[in-house]
Coordinates of C-alpha atoms and ligand atoms in Angstrom, one line a residue:
Chain A
X266 CA 82.0 119.6 130.2
X267 CA 81.8 116.1 131.6
X268 CA 80.6 114.7 128.4
X269 CA 84.2 113.7 127.4
X270 CA 83.7 111.0 130.0
X271 CA 81.5 108.7 128.0
X272 CA 80.7 105.3 129.6
X273 CA 82.9 103.5 127.0
X274 CA 85.9 105.6 127.8
X275 CA 85.5 105.1 131.5
X276 CA 85.2 101.4 130.9
X277 CA 88.4 101.4 128.8
X278 CA 90.2 103.3 131.5
X279 CA 89.0 100.9 134.2
X280 CA 90.0 98.0 132.0
X281 CA 93.6 99.3 131.9
X282 CA 93.6 99.4 135.7
X283 CA 92.3 95.9 136.0
X284 CA 94.9 94.6 133.5
X285 CA 97.6 96.4 135.4
X286 CA 96.6 95.2 138.8
X287 CA 96.2 91.6 137.5
X288 CA 99.6 91.8 135.8
X289 CA 101.1 93.0 139.0
X290 CA 99.6 90.2 141.1
X291 CA 100.4 87.3 138.8
X292 CA 102.9 88.6 136.3
X293 CA 106.1 88.5 138.4
X294 CA 105.3 84.9 139.5
X295 CA 104.7 83.8 136.0
X296 CA 107.9 85.3 134.8
X297 CA 109.8 83.8 137.7
X298 CA 110.8 87.1 139.3
X299 CA 111.8 86.9 142.9
X300 CA 109.1 88.2 145.1
X301 CA 111.5 90.2 147.2
X302 CA 112.3 92.2 144.1
X303 CA 108.8 92.8 142.8
X304 CA 106.3 91.6 145.4
X305 CA 102.8 90.7 144.1
X306 CA 100.0 93.2 144.7
X307 CA 98.6 91.3 147.6
X308 CA 101.7 91.5 149.6
X309 CA 102.1 95.2 148.8
X310 CA 98.6 95.6 150.2
X311 CA 99.6 93.6 153.3
X312 CA 102.7 95.9 153.5
X313 CA 100.5 98.9 153.5
X314 CA 98.5 97.5 156.4
X315 CA 101.7 96.8 158.2
X316 CA 102.9 100.3 157.7
X317 CA 99.7 101.6 159.2
X318 CA 99.8 99.1 162.1
X319 CA 103.5 98.9 163.0
X320 CA 105.1 102.0 161.5
X321 CA 102.7 104.8 162.4
X322 CA 102.0 105.6 158.8
X323 CA 99.4 108.3 159.5
X324 CA 102.0 110.3 161.3
X325 CA 104.4 110.2 158.4
X326 CA 101.6 111.0 155.9
X327 CA 100.8 114.0 158.1
X328 CA 104.4 115.2 158.1
X329 CA 104.8 114.7 154.3
X330 CA 101.5 116.4 153.5
X331 CA 102.4 119.3 155.7
X332 CA 105.7 119.7 154.0
X333 CA 104.2 119.4 150.5
X334 CA 101.5 122.0 151.3
X335 CA 104.0 124.4 153.0
X336 CA 106.5 124.0 150.2
X337 CA 103.9 124.4 147.4
X338 CA 102.2 127.4 148.9
X339 CA 105.4 129.3 149.6
X340 CA 107.1 128.3 146.4
X341 CA 104.2 129.2 144.2
X342 CA 103.6 132.5 146.1
X343 CA 107.2 133.5 145.6
X344 CA 107.0 132.3 142.0
X345 CA 103.9 134.4 141.3
X346 CA 105.4 137.5 142.9
X347 CA 108.7 137.0 141.1
X348 CA 107.0 136.2 137.8
X349 CA 105.0 139.5 137.9
X350 CA 108.0 141.5 139.0
X351 CA 110.1 140.2 136.2
X352 CA 107.3 140.2 133.6
X353 CA 106.4 143.8 134.4
X354 CA 109.9 145.3 134.7
X355 CA 112.4 144.9 131.9
X356 CA 115.1 146.2 134.2
X357 CA 114.4 143.5 136.7
X358 CA 114.5 140.8 134.1
X359 CA 117.7 142.0 132.5
X360 CA 119.5 142.3 135.8
X361 CA 118.2 139.1 137.3
X362 CA 117.7 136.7 134.5
X363 CA 121.2 135.2 134.3
X364 CA 121.0 134.2 138.0
X365 CA 117.5 132.9 137.7
X366 CA 118.6 130.8 134.7
X367 CA 121.6 129.5 136.7
X368 CA 119.4 128.6 139.6
X369 CA 116.8 127.0 137.4
X370 CA 119.4 124.8 135.7
X371 CA 121.1 123.9 139.0
X372 CA 119.7 120.5 140.2
X373 CA 117.9 121.8 143.3
X374 CA 117.5 118.3 144.8
X375 CA 121.3 118.0 145.0
X376 CA 121.1 120.7 147.7
X377 CA 119.2 118.3 150.0
X378 CA 122.2 117.0 152.0
X379 CA 123.5 120.5 152.4
X380 CA 120.1 121.8 153.6
X381 CA 120.0 119.0 156.2
X382 CA 123.4 120.0 157.3
X383 CA 122.3 123.6 157.7
X384 CA 118.8 123.2 159.1
X385 CA 118.9 119.8 160.8
X386 CA 116.6 116.9 160.7
X387 CA 113.3 118.8 161.0
X388 CA 110.8 119.7 158.3
X389 CA 112.6 122.9 157.2
X390 CA 115.1 121.4 154.7
X391 CA 112.4 119.4 153.0
X392 CA 110.1 122.4 152.7
X393 CA 113.0 124.5 151.4
X394 CA 113.7 122.0 148.6
X395 CA 110.1 122.0 147.7
X396 CA 110.0 125.8 147.7
X397 CA 113.0 126.0 145.4
X398 CA 111.7 123.4 143.0
X399 CA 108.1 124.7 142.8
X400 CA 109.3 128.3 142.4
X401 CA 110.7 128.1 138.9
X402 CA 108.0 126.7 136.7
X403 CA 105.5 129.1 138.3
X404 CA 107.9 132.1 137.9
X405 CA 108.7 131.3 134.3
X406 CA 105.0 130.7 133.4
X407 CA 103.9 133.9 135.0
X408 CA 106.7 135.9 133.5
X409 CA 106.2 134.7 129.9
X410 CA 102.4 135.1 130.3
X411 CA 102.8 138.8 131.3
X412 CA 105.2 139.3 128.5
X413 CA 103.0 137.7 125.9
X414 CA 99.9 139.8 126.6
X415 CA 98.7 141.5 123.5
X416 CA 99.9 145.1 123.8
X417 CA 96.7 146.2 122.1
X418 CA 94.8 145.0 125.1
X419 CA 96.9 147.2 127.3
X420 CA 96.4 150.0 124.9
X421 CA 92.7 149.5 125.1
X422 CA 92.8 149.9 128.8
X423 CA 95.1 152.9 128.5
X424 CA 92.8 154.5 126.0
X425 CA 90.1 154.5 128.7
X426 CA 92.7 156.2 131.0
X427 CA 93.4 153.2 133.1
X428 CA 96.0 153.6 135.8
X429 CA 98.9 151.2 136.0
X430 CA 97.2 149.5 138.9
X431 CA 94.0 149.1 136.8
X432 CA 95.9 147.8 133.9
X433 CA 97.5 145.2 136.2
X434 CA 94.3 144.1 138.0
X435 CA 92.0 144.3 135.0
X436 CA 94.2 143.0 132.2
X437 CA 97.6 141.6 133.2
X438 CA 96.6 139.6 136.2
X439 CA 93.5 137.9 134.7
X440 CA 95.2 137.4 131.3
X441 CA 98.1 135.5 133.0
X442 CA 95.8 133.1 135.0
X443 CA 95.8 130.2 132.5
X444 CA 99.6 129.9 132.3
X445 CA 99.8 130.6 136.1
X446 CA 97.6 127.6 136.8
X447 CA 99.6 125.5 134.3
X448 CA 102.7 126.4 136.4
X449 CA 100.9 125.5 139.6
X450 CA 99.9 122.1 138.2
X451 CA 103.6 121.3 137.5
X452 CA 104.5 122.8 140.9
X453 CA 102.1 120.5 142.7
X454 CA 103.7 117.4 141.5
X455 CA 107.2 118.8 141.9
X456 CA 106.5 119.7 145.5
X457 CA 106.1 116.0 146.3
X458 CA 109.3 115.1 144.6
X459 CA 111.2 117.8 146.5
X460 CA 109.8 116.8 149.8
X461 CA 110.6 113.1 149.2
X462 CA 114.2 113.8 148.3
X463 CA 114.5 116.0 151.4
X464 CA 113.2 113.1 153.5
X465 CA 115.7 110.7 151.9
X466 CA 118.5 113.0 152.9
X467 CA 117.9 112.9 156.6
X468 CA 115.6 112.9 159.5
X469 CA 113.2 110.3 160.9
X470 CA 109.8 111.3 159.7
X471 CA 107.8 111.5 156.5
X472 CA 106.8 108.9 153.8
X473 CA 110.2 109.4 152.1
X474 CA 111.9 108.4 155.3
X475 CA 109.8 105.3 155.4
X476 CA 111.0 104.4 151.9
X477 CA 114.6 104.7 153.0
X478 CA 114.0 102.8 156.2
X479 CA 112.1 99.9 154.6
X480 CA 114.4 99.6 151.6
X481 CA 117.3 99.4 154.0
X482 CA 115.6 96.4 155.6
X483 CA 114.8 94.9 152.2
X484 CA 111.0 95.1 153.1
X485 CA 110.1 95.6 149.4
X486 CA 106.3 95.3 149.9
X487 CA 106.5 98.2 152.3
X488 CA 108.7 100.2 149.9
X489 CA 106.1 99.8 147.2
X490 CA 103.3 100.7 149.6
X491 CA 105.1 103.9 150.6
X492 CA 105.6 104.8 147.0
X493 CA 101.9 104.3 146.5
X494 CA 101.1 106.6 149.4
X495 CA 103.4 109.3 148.0
X496 CA 101.7 109.0 144.6
X497 CA 98.3 109.4 146.3
X498 CA 99.5 112.5 148.1
X499 CA 100.8 113.9 144.7
X500 CA 97.6 113.1 143.0
X501 CA 95.5 114.8 145.7
X502 CA 97.7 117.9 145.4
X503 CA 97.3 118.0 141.6
X504 CA 93.6 117.4 141.9
X505 CA 93.2 120.3 144.3
X506 CA 95.0 122.6 141.9
X507 CA 92.7 121.4 139.0
X508 CA 89.7 122.1 141.3
X509 CA 90.9 125.6 142.0
X510 CA 91.7 126.1 138.3
X511 CA 88.3 125.0 137.1
X512 CA 86.7 127.5 139.5
X513 CA 88.9 130.4 138.5
X514 CA 89.1 129.7 134.8
X515 CA 85.4 128.8 134.5
X516 CA 85.2 131.2 131.5
X517 CA 87.6 129.1 129.4
X518 CA 86.2 127.1 126.5
X519 CA 85.8 123.5 127.7
X520 CA 88.6 121.2 126.5
X521 CA 86.4 119.1 124.2
X522 CA 85.9 122.0 121.8
X523 CA 89.6 122.5 121.3
X524 CA 89.6 120.2 118.2
X525 CA 87.5 122.4 116.1
Chain B
X157 CA 77.3 171.0 111.9
X158 CA 80.5 173.0 111.4
X159 CA 82.3 172.1 114.6
X160 CA 85.6 170.4 114.0
X161 CA 85.8 167.3 116.1
X162 CA 89.2 165.9 115.0
X163 CA 92.0 167.7 113.3
X164 CA 95.5 167.0 112.2
X165 CA 97.7 170.0 111.6
X166 CA 100.8 169.3 109.6
X167 CA 101.5 166.0 111.5
X168 CA 104.6 164.0 111.0
X169 CA 105.6 160.8 112.6
X170 CA 109.1 159.3 112.5
X171 CA 110.2 155.9 113.8
X172 CA 113.7 154.8 114.7
X173 CA 114.3 151.6 112.8
X174 CA 113.5 148.6 115.0
X175 CA 116.8 146.9 114.2
X176 CA 118.7 149.8 115.7
X177 CA 120.5 150.6 112.5
X178 CA 119.8 154.2 113.4
X179 CA 117.8 154.7 110.2
X180 CA 114.8 156.9 110.6
X181 CA 111.6 155.9 109.0
X182 CA 109.2 158.7 108.2
X183 CA 105.8 157.0 108.5
X184 CA 103.6 160.0 107.8
X185 CA 104.6 163.5 106.7
X186 CA 102.7 166.8 106.8
X187 CA 99.3 165.4 107.2
X188 CA 96.6 167.9 107.6
X189 CA 93.0 166.8 107.8
X190 CA 89.9 167.6 109.8
X191 CA 86.7 165.7 110.5
X192 CA 83.5 167.7 111.3
X193 CA 81.0 166.8 113.9
X194 CA 78.8 163.9 112.8
X195 CA 81.0 163.2 109.8
X196 CA 82.3 159.8 108.8
X197 CA 85.5 160.0 106.9
X198 CA 87.4 157.1 105.4
X199 CA 91.1 156.8 105.1
X200 CA 92.5 154.6 102.5
X201 CA 96.0 154.0 101.2
X202 CA 98.6 151.3 100.5
X203 CA 99.7 149.0 103.3
X204 CA 102.3 150.6 105.5
X205 CA 101.5 154.2 104.5
X206 CA 100.8 155.2 108.1
X207 CA 97.0 154.9 108.5
X208 CA 97.2 153.1 111.8
X209 CA 100.0 155.5 112.9
X210 CA 97.6 158.4 112.4
X211 CA 95.0 156.7 114.4
X212 CA 97.4 156.0 117.3
X213 CA 98.3 159.6 117.5
X214 CA 94.6 160.6 117.5
X215 CA 94.0 158.3 120.4
X216 CA 96.9 159.8 122.3
X217 CA 98.6 156.5 122.6
X218 CA 101.6 157.7 120.6
X219 CA 103.1 161.1 120.2
X220 CA 103.6 163.1 117.0
X221 CA 107.1 163.8 115.8
X222 CA 105.9 167.1 114.5
X223 CA 102.6 169.0 114.1
X224 CA 99.6 168.7 116.4
X225 CA 96.4 166.7 116.7
X226 CA 93.3 168.3 118.1
X227 CA 90.1 166.7 119.5
X228 CA 87.3 169.2 120.1
X229 CA 89.8 172.0 119.7
X230 CA 92.0 170.6 122.6
X231 CA 95.4 169.5 121.7
X232 CA 95.9 165.7 122.2
X233 CA 98.7 165.3 124.6
X234 CA 97.7 162.0 126.2
X235 CA 94.9 159.5 126.1
X236 CA 91.6 161.2 126.0
X237 CA 88.2 159.9 127.1
X238 CA 86.4 161.6 124.2
X239 CA 88.1 159.2 121.7
X240 CA 87.5 155.5 121.4
X241 CA 89.1 153.0 119.0
X242 CA 88.1 149.7 117.5
X243 CA 90.5 147.4 115.7
X244 CA 90.3 144.4 113.4
X245 CA 91.0 142.4 116.6
X246 CA 87.9 142.6 118.9
X247 CA 90.1 142.8 122.0
X248 CA 87.4 141.3 124.1
X249 CA 88.6 140.1 127.5
X250 CA 88.1 136.3 127.6
X251 CA 87.4 136.3 131.4
X252 CA 84.5 138.8 131.1
X253 CA 81.0 138.3 129.9
X254 CA 79.9 140.3 126.9
X255 CA 78.2 142.7 129.2
X256 CA 81.2 143.1 131.4
X257 CA 83.3 143.7 128.3
X258 CA 80.9 146.4 127.2
X259 CA 81.2 148.0 130.6
X260 CA 84.9 147.8 130.7
X261 CA 85.6 151.4 129.8
X262 CA 82.8 152.6 132.1
X263 CA 84.3 150.7 134.9
X264 CA 87.7 152.3 134.4
X265 CA 86.0 155.7 134.2
X266 CA 84.5 154.9 137.6
X267 CA 80.8 155.0 136.8
X268 CA 78.5 153.5 139.4
X269 CA 77.1 150.1 138.8
X270 CA 73.5 151.2 138.0
X271 CA 74.7 153.7 135.4
X272 CA 77.0 151.1 133.8
X273 CA 74.2 148.6 133.7
X274 CA 71.9 151.2 132.1
X275 CA 74.4 152.1 129.4
X276 CA 75.4 148.5 128.6
X277 CA 71.8 147.5 128.3
X278 CA 71.3 150.3 125.9
X279 CA 74.3 149.6 123.7
X280 CA 73.9 145.8 123.8
X281 CA 70.4 146.4 122.4
X282 CA 71.5 148.9 119.8
X283 CA 74.3 146.7 118.6
X284 CA 71.9 143.7 118.6
X285 CA 73.7 141.4 121.0
X286 CA 71.5 141.8 124.1
X287 CA 70.7 138.1 123.9
X288 CA 74.4 137.3 124.4
X289 CA 75.0 139.6 127.3
X290 CA 75.9 136.8 129.7
X291 CA 77.9 134.8 127.3
X292 CA 81.7 134.7 127.2
X293 CA 83.5 135.9 124.1
X294 CA 84.6 132.4 123.0
X295 CA 81.0 131.4 122.7
X296 CA 80.3 134.0 120.0
X297 CA 80.9 134.2 116.3
X298 CA 83.4 136.7 114.8
X299 CA 80.6 139.0 113.7
X300 CA 79.0 138.9 117.1
X301 CA 82.3 139.6 118.8
X302 CA 82.8 142.7 116.6
X303 CA 79.3 143.8 117.6
X304 CA 80.4 143.5 121.2
X305 CA 83.6 145.5 120.5
X306 CA 81.5 148.2 118.8
X307 CA 79.2 148.3 121.8
X308 CA 82.2 148.7 124.1
X309 CA 83.6 151.4 121.9
X310 CA 80.3 153.4 121.9
X311 CA 79.4 152.8 125.6
X312 CA 81.8 155.4 126.9
X313 CA 80.0 157.9 124.7
X314 CA 83.1 159.1 122.8
X315 CA 82.9 162.2 120.5
X316 CA 85.2 160.6 118.0
X317 CA 85.4 156.9 116.9
X318 CA 88.6 155.7 115.4
X319 CA 87.9 152.5 113.4
X320 CA 90.9 150.6 112.1
X321 CA 89.7 148.0 109.6
X322 CA 87.0 146.8 112.0
X323 CA 85.4 144.4 109.6
X324 CA 88.3 143.1 107.5
X325 CA 88.4 139.7 109.2
X326 CA 84.7 139.0 108.6
X327 CA 83.1 137.1 105.7
X328 CA 81.5 139.2 103.0
X329 CA 77.9 138.8 104.2
X330 CA 78.5 139.4 107.9
X331 CA 80.5 142.4 106.9
X332 CA 77.7 144.0 104.9
X333 CA 75.3 143.5 107.8
X334 CA 77.7 145.0 110.2
X335 CA 78.4 147.9 107.9
X336 CA 74.7 148.5 107.7
X337 CA 74.3 148.5 111.5
X338 CA 77.4 150.6 112.1
X339 CA 76.3 153.2 109.6
X340 CA 72.8 153.4 111.1
X341 CA 74.2 153.5 114.7
X342 CA 76.7 156.2 113.9
X343 CA 74.0 158.3 112.1
X344 CA 71.4 157.9 114.9
X345 CA 73.9 158.7 117.6
X346 CA 75.4 161.5 115.5
X347 CA 78.9 160.2 116.1
X348 CA 82.0 161.4 114.3
X349 CA 84.3 158.7 112.9
X350 CA 87.6 158.2 111.1
X351 CA 87.4 154.9 109.4
X352 CA 90.4 153.0 108.0
X353 CA 89.8 150.3 105.4
X354 CA 91.3 148.6 102.4
X355 CA 87.9 147.9 101.0
X356 CA 87.2 150.6 98.5
X357 CA 83.5 149.9 98.2
X358 CA 83.2 150.0 102.0
X359 CA 85.0 153.3 102.1
X360 CA 82.6 154.9 99.6
X361 CA 79.4 153.2 100.9
X362 CA 80.0 154.3 104.5
X363 CA 81.5 157.7 104.3
X364 CA 80.8 161.4 103.6
X365 CA 84.4 161.8 102.4
X366 CA 87.3 159.5 101.5
X367 CA 90.9 160.6 102.0
X368 CA 93.5 158.9 100.0
X369 CA 97.1 158.5 101.2
X370 CA 100.3 157.9 99.3
X371 CA 102.9 155.3 99.8
X372 CA 105.3 156.0 102.7
X373 CA 106.0 158.6 103.8
X374 CA 102.2 158.9 103.9
X375 CA 100.6 162.1 102.8
X376 CA 97.0 162.9 101.9
X377 CA 97.0 163.0 98.1
X378 CA 93.3 163.3 97.4
X379 CA 90.0 164.0 99.0
X380 CA 86.8 162.7 97.5
X381 CA 83.4 163.9 98.6
X382 CA 80.9 161.1 98.3
X383 CA 77.9 162.7 96.7
X384 CA 75.4 159.8 97.2
X385 CA 72.4 160.2 99.5
X386 CA 71.7 158.0 102.4
X387 CA 74.9 157.5 104.3
X388 CA 72.9 155.7 107.0
X389 CA 72.0 153.0 104.5
X390 CA 75.1 151.6 102.8
X391 CA 73.1 148.6 101.4
X392 CA 71.1 151.0 99.3
X393 CA 74.2 153.1 98.6
X394 CA 76.1 150.1 97.2
X395 CA 73.4 149.8 94.5
X396 CA 73.8 153.4 93.4
X397 CA 75.3 153.7 89.9
X398 CA 77.7 156.4 91.2
X399 CA 79.6 153.8 93.3
X400 CA 81.4 152.4 90.3
X401 CA 83.0 155.6 89.1
X402 CA 84.1 156.5 92.7
X403 CA 85.7 153.1 93.2
X404 CA 87.4 153.4 89.8
X405 CA 88.8 156.8 90.7
X406 CA 90.1 155.4 94.0
X407 CA 91.7 152.4 92.1
X408 CA 93.6 154.7 89.8
X409 CA 94.7 156.9 92.7
X410 CA 96.1 153.8 94.5
X411 CA 97.4 152.4 91.2
X412 CA 95.5 149.2 91.8
X413 CA 96.2 146.8 89.0
X414 CA 99.1 148.7 87.7
X415 CA 102.6 147.2 87.8
X416 CA 103.8 148.1 91.3
X417 CA 107.2 148.5 92.9
X418 CA 107.6 146.4 96.0
X419 CA 107.4 148.7 99.0
X420 CA 110.7 149.2 100.6
Ligands
LIG642 N1 106.5 151.2 116.5 C1 107.1 151.3 115.3 N2 108.4 151.3 115.2 C2 108.9 151.3 113.9 N3 108.3 151.5 112.8 C3 106.9 151.5 112.9 C4 106.2 151.4 114.1 N4 104.9 151.4 113.9 C5 104.8 151.6 112.6 N5 106.0 151.6 112.0 C6 106.2 151.8 110.5 O1 105.4 152.9 110.1 C7 104.8 152.6 108.8 C8 103.4 152.8 108.9 O2 102.8 151.8 109.7 P1 101.2 151.7 109.9 O3 100.9 150.6 110.7 O4 100.6 153.0 110.3 O5 100.7 151.4 108.4 P2 99.2 151.2 107.9 O6 98.9 152.2 106.9 O7 98.2 151.1 109.0 O8 99.3 149.8 107.2 P3 98.2 148.6 107.0 O9 97.3 149.0 106.0 O10 99.0 147.4 106.6 O11 97.6 148.4 108.3 C9 105.2 151.2 108.5 O12 106.3 151.2 107.6 C10 105.7 150.6 109.8 O13 106.7 149.6 109.5
LIG643 MG1 97.1 149.5 109.9

């Protein structure tokens, strides 16, 4: 499974990183770009240190992480439940699908100021946006997965006299796992976006708040450093989902065989 | 050997047209047939004549529109643990090992773990896939997967097997080997089977009798008793000079090679 990571590929990937970092450090200067617009890498690093020292970055990371985890867990839980309900019941889907579609199309992040108005400057509005934004890809993926299960598989179980519960637990639930995890992966990155937007909209905590604060003071190195921190949080969330996915979907053919 | 295992009495099946035009499609009409204990009967007929429809009614997954189906003299009103089916698709569950797939029906029937294990060991060996017991389906070839599907079908010890073109997706050689193993297994276990196929040689080589159906609405138009010894050994049977005339007879009944009207 790890054989896709050949030394030459790893080297190439690291090469891109080196070129990118070098370009960042010396590129803007060479092109005559003002350092307060795009600061070189070294001052971003210094900005990061500053954030830790002067701006209590660990606290903000803690807040943002908490919001991301809470939003992701609640959003995907609701998405999974909703996805199975809609996938299993035609009535539910027909009755609810227009509203779900409308909610899906509505730009959820636009609700951020409203949520702040309703719930104040605490963590709740941020978590709520994350929940809303994570909910849909998970719901849609689970619903379509349940719908697309080969009816002959269900007939096979029925032919052995399986009860509805058995059909669900032995066929429908496991068969929908791969798309469910694909939805969770999307959800993990969206949760970070939702939380960041929520933090932009109000309050005085979280990495998103730091971005607004430092950008307002034109402390560009710190802005970049905070964006970097958000990216790391997002990557960690994504990576945790992949880790869970690899454990649950261990039976799947490894990706390198897909080409045959 | 005269017990009737599976019987269709004047069975008709109608479908409402899918497009909701209200038109009724008569898939099969007035089908009467019976399969005796230990018999293997093939069902052949043009595509869309209702072979799979008959099989679905026998398995209890779909109801008849008229007439009755009996398994072991009991009317089929719903799914029935004495009947097992196997399709062209192997229907193996990707998240289960081959052994767990073979035990699938046993698990639903609520058999204890030891008993499941004993039965799956037995059928994995008899279907020659014991070496792959702990593999996942995607690691197996098409032929191996069909062997696993056969083992799962037999593991619940059904009285009647319904086989719907089980080998039609396999290459010619794999197919012959699997036919051979199926024929031997059915004969050793004394199982009764209704076997749907489009392969006329396969139908003759594997069966005691071949039933021929007409175009839709499907009816049984002919019954041919295969008078070649050695049903458990279709490889030998294929070499028998009587195969040719049987196949020729089936070809003319099905109008194979004649100018055909497009089915409606
Ligand atoms: N659920 C359904 N709704 C409407 N029509 C159906 C349904 N199932 C089958 N039919 C129709 O009934 C007829 C018989 O179908 P069936 O699948 O039994 O044919 P078959 O003999 O198995 O064909 P093939 O050899 O191609 O597998 C077909 O015309 C098909 O379109
Ligand atoms: Mg068919």
